PDB file of C-alpha atoms in Angstrom:
ATOM      1  CA  GLN Y   1     131.035  93.135 102.061  1.00 92.00           C
ATOM      2  CA  VAL Y   2     128.117  94.000  99.378  1.00 95.00           C
ATOM      3  CA  SER Y   3     129.739  96.275  96.430  1.00 96.00           C
ATOM      4  CA  LEU Y   4     127.689  97.685  93.341  1.00 97.00           C
ATOM      5  CA  VAL Y   5     130.081  99.140  90.846  1.00 95.00           C
ATOM      6  CA  GLU Y   6     128.368 100.762  87.691  1.00 95.00           C
ATOM      7  CA  SER Y   7     129.618 101.789  84.556  1.00 95.00           C
ATOM      8  CA  GLY Y   8     128.981 103.073  81.353  1.00 97.00           C
ATOM      9  CA  GLY Y   9     127.879 106.834  82.380  1.00 96.00           C
ATOM     10  CA  GLY Y  10     128.986 110.363  80.293  1.00 97.00           C
ATOM     11  CA  LEU Y  11     128.376 112.886  77.720  1.00 97.00           C
ATOM     12  CA  VAL Y  12     126.030 111.573  74.435  1.00 98.00           C
ATOM     13  CA  GLN Y  13     124.062 113.879  71.998  1.00 97.00           C
ATOM     14  CA  PRO Y  14     120.443 114.039  72.124  1.00 98.00           C
ATOM     15  CA  GLY Y  15     118.986 110.883  69.939  1.00 98.00           C
ATOM     16  CA  GLY Y  16     122.171 109.005  71.305  1.00 98.00           C
ATOM     17  CA  SER Y  17     121.796 105.662  72.985  1.00 98.00           C
ATOM     18  CA  LEU Y  18     124.055 104.590  76.119  1.00 98.00           C
ATOM     19  CA  ARG Y  19     124.455 101.388  78.042  1.00 98.00           C
ATOM     20  CA  LEU Y  20     125.063 101.597  81.891  1.00 98.00           C
ATOM     21  CA  SER Y  21     126.640  98.405  84.290  1.00 98.00           C
ATOM     22  CA  CYS Y  22     126.388  97.658  87.150  1.00 98.00           C
ATOM     23  CA  THR Y  23     127.703  94.783  88.710  1.00 97.00           C
ATOM     24  CA  VAL Y  24     127.485  93.363  92.298  1.00 97.00           C
ATOM     25  CA  SER Y  25     129.419  91.401  94.660  1.00 97.00           C
ATOM     26  CA  GLY Y  26     128.892  90.387  98.219  1.00 96.00           C
ATOM     27  CA  ILE Y  27     125.099  89.085  97.743  1.00 94.00           C
ATOM     28  CA  ARG Y  28     123.077  86.270  96.540  1.00 94.00           C
ATOM     29  CA  PHE Y  29     122.872  87.979  93.024  1.00 94.00           C
ATOM     30  CA  SER Y  30     120.255  85.987  91.404  1.00 92.00           C
ATOM     31  CA  VAL Y  31     117.526  86.503  94.166  1.00 92.00           C
ATOM     32  CA  ALA Y  32     117.992  89.684  94.316  1.00 95.00           C
ATOM     33  CA  ALA Y  33     116.037  92.555  92.564  1.00 96.00           C
ATOM     34  CA  THR Y  34     117.771  94.920  90.897  1.00 97.00           C
ATOM     35  CA  GLY Y  35     116.856  98.942  89.618  1.00 97.00           C
ATOM     36  CA  TRP Y  36     118.231 102.073  88.729  1.00 98.00           C
ATOM     37  CA  TYR Y  37     117.001 104.942  89.723  1.00 98.00           C
ATOM     38  CA  ARG Y  38     118.501 108.780  89.193  1.00 98.00           C
ATOM     39  CA  GLN Y  39     118.981 112.393  90.421  1.00 98.00           C
ATOM     40  CA  ALA Y  40     118.984 114.665  88.435  1.00 96.00           C
ATOM     41  CA  PRO Y  41     120.046 118.542  89.378  1.00 91.00           C
ATOM     42  CA  GLY Y  42     117.115 120.129  92.104  1.00 94.00           C
ATOM     43  CA  LYS Y  43     115.138 117.455  91.730  1.00 96.00           C
ATOM     44  CA  GLU Y  44     114.125 114.464  93.921  1.00 97.00           C
ATOM     45  CA  ARG Y  45     115.782 110.941  93.260  1.00 97.00           C
ATOM     46  CA  GLU Y  46     113.494 108.461  90.763  1.00 98.00           C
ATOM     47  CA  LEU Y  47     112.816 105.398  89.488  1.00 98.00           C
ATOM     48  CA  VAL Y  48     113.681 104.734  86.228  1.00 98.00           C
ATOM     49  CA  ALA Y  49     113.500 100.702  86.148  1.00 98.00           C
ATOM     50  CA  LEU Y  50     113.068  98.068  88.300  1.00 98.00           C
ATOM     51  CA  ILE Y  51     114.112  93.717  87.047  1.00 97.00           C
ATOM     52  CA  SER Y  52     112.839  91.421  89.835  1.00 96.00           C
ATOM     53  CA  ASN Y  53     115.233  87.886  90.669  1.00 95.00           C
ATOM     54  CA  LEU Y  54     112.451  86.194  88.097  1.00 94.00           C
ATOM     55  CA  GLY Y  55     112.820  89.151  84.988  1.00 94.00           C
ATOM     56  CA  PHE Y  56     109.955  90.983  85.780  1.00 97.00           C
ATOM     57  CA  THR Y  57     110.064  94.787  84.430  1.00 98.00           C
ATOM     58  CA  THR Y  58     109.083  98.111  85.746  1.00 98.00           C
ATOM     59  CA  TYR Y  59     109.442 101.240  84.034  1.00 98.00           C
ATOM     60  CA  GLY Y  60     109.424 105.298  84.770  1.00 98.00           C
ATOM     61  CA  ASP Y  61     106.529 106.981  82.717  1.00 97.00           C
ATOM     62  CA  SER Y  62     109.135 109.408  81.730  1.00 97.00           C
ATOM     63  CA  VAL Y  63     111.452 106.119  79.719  1.00 98.00           C
ATOM     64  CA  LYS Y  64     108.496 103.548  79.084  1.00 98.00           C
ATOM     65  CA  GLY Y  65     109.669 102.808  75.255  1.00 97.00           C
ATOM     66  CA  ARG Y  66     113.567 103.946  75.048  1.00 98.00           C
ATOM     67  CA  PHE Y  67     115.282 102.186  77.764  1.00 98.00           C
ATOM     68  CA  THR Y  68     115.351  98.634  78.639  1.00 98.00           C
ATOM     69  CA  ILE Y  69     116.831  96.935  82.001  1.00 98.00           C
ATOM     70  CA  SER Y  70     118.075  93.535  81.895  1.00 97.00           C
ATOM     71  CA  ARG Y  71     120.200  91.820  84.303  1.00 97.00           C
ATOM     72  CA  ASP Y  72     122.383  88.302  83.671  1.00 97.00           C
ATOM     73  CA  ASN Y  73     122.846  86.459  86.940  1.00 96.00           C
ATOM     74  CA  ALA Y  74     125.892  84.905  85.690  1.00 96.00           C
ATOM     75  CA  LYS Y  75     127.439  87.794  85.835  1.00 97.00           C
ATOM     76  CA  ASN Y  76     126.345  89.705  88.978  1.00 97.00           C
ATOM     77  CA  SER Y  77     124.976  92.119  86.606  1.00 97.00           C
ATOM     78  CA  HIS Y  78     122.197  94.338  85.516  1.00 96.00           C
ATOM     79  CA  TYR Y  79     122.483  96.449  82.711  1.00 98.00           C
ATOM     80  CA  LEU Y  80     120.144  99.582  81.519  1.00 98.00           C
ATOM     81  CA  GLN Y  81     119.963 100.456  77.962  1.00 98.00           C
ATOM     82  CA  MET Y  82     119.033 103.577  77.383  1.00 98.00           C
ATOM     83  CA  ASN Y  83     118.095 104.636  73.872  1.00 98.00           C
ATOM     84  CA  SER Y  84     116.532 108.074  72.027  1.00 98.00           C
ATOM     85  CA  LEU Y  85     118.181 110.118  74.625  1.00 98.00           C
ATOM     86  CA  LYS Y  86     117.080 113.296  75.767  1.00 97.00           C
ATOM     87  CA  PHE Y  87     118.134 116.352  77.610  1.00 97.00           C
ATOM     88  CA  GLU Y  88     115.880 115.759  80.300  1.00 96.00           C
ATOM     89  CA  ASP Y  89     117.595 112.270  80.920  1.00 98.00           C
ATOM     90  CA  THR Y  90     120.634 113.962  82.143  1.00 98.00           C
ATOM     91  CA  ALA Y  91     121.283 112.838  85.872  1.00 98.00           C
ATOM     92  CA  VAL Y  92     123.159 110.912  88.280  1.00 98.00           C
ATOM     93  CA  TYR Y  93     122.159 107.068  87.406  1.00 98.00           C
ATOM     94  CA  TYR Y  94     121.982 104.752  91.032  1.00 98.00           C
ATOM     95  CA  CYS Y  95     121.707 101.161  90.966  1.00 97.00           C
ATOM     96  CA  LYS Y  96     120.312  99.540  93.446  1.00 97.00           C
ATOM     97  CA  VAL Y  97     119.729  96.307  94.645  1.00 97.00           C
ATOM     98  CA  ALA Y  98     117.409  94.706  97.472  1.00 96.00           C
ATOM     99  CA  VAL Y  99     117.503  91.038  98.868  1.00 94.00           C
ATOM    100  CA  SER Y 100     116.702  89.863 102.613  1.00 92.00           C
ATOM    101  CA  GLY Y 101     115.235  93.087 103.237  1.00 94.00           C
ATOM    102  CA  LYS Y 102     117.878  94.927 102.909  1.00 96.00           C
ATOM    103  CA  GLU Y 103     118.995  97.609 100.110  1.00 97.00           C
ATOM    104  CA  PHE Y 104     122.352  98.492  98.487  1.00 97.00           C
ATOM    105  CA  TRP Y 105     123.031 101.604  96.072  1.00 97.00           C
ATOM    106  CA  GLY Y 106     125.693 101.819  93.845  1.00 97.00           C
ATOM    107  CA  GLU Y 107     127.811 105.291  93.656  1.00 96.00           C
ATOM    108  CA  GLY Y 108     126.171 106.538  90.944  1.00 96.00           C
ATOM    109  CA  THR Y 109     127.261 107.030  86.775  1.00 97.00           C
ATOM    110  CA  LEU Y 110     126.584 110.782  85.476  1.00 97.00           C
ATOM    111  CA  VAL Y 111     124.958 110.853  81.950  1.00 98.00           C
ATOM    112  CA  THR Y 112     124.350 113.957  80.439  1.00 98.00           C
ATOM    113  CA  VAL Y 113     122.691 114.204  77.123  1.00 98.00           C
ATOM    114  CA  PHE Y 114     124.177 117.550  75.324  1.00 92.00           C
ATOM    115  CA  PRO Y 115     124.478 118.734  71.612  1.00 81.00           C
TER     116      PRO Y 115
END
C-alpha cells in the first residue's frame, strides 16, 4: 500500500519561510518523479514544483526564485523549501509521486500566510 505523509505546514507571516516534507512508502521511491501542488480556496489545484528521479526540477511561475524542491532518496522523502512567502501562497499543499504510469497523492497540509 502506497502512503504519502506530509508535514511542515502552518501559520507564517509574510516574508517568512516554511519547509514542507513528504515521506513516501510502498513504492520504489528512487525511480519516482515527485512534486508539490497547491489549492487555494475557490481556485483550481496548481503546480508548485516537480523533481524528476534524476533531479531535474520544474517550478510554477508564481514561485520561481522563492521555492526550492529537493529529494532524499535514502529517506524516501522530498521537500519544499518556501521562502519569501506571500499572502497568495496560502493554500493546501499536496505532495504527489508518479511511478510506473500511476500517481499517488498525499492528503495535504495547510499553509497560511497571515500577519
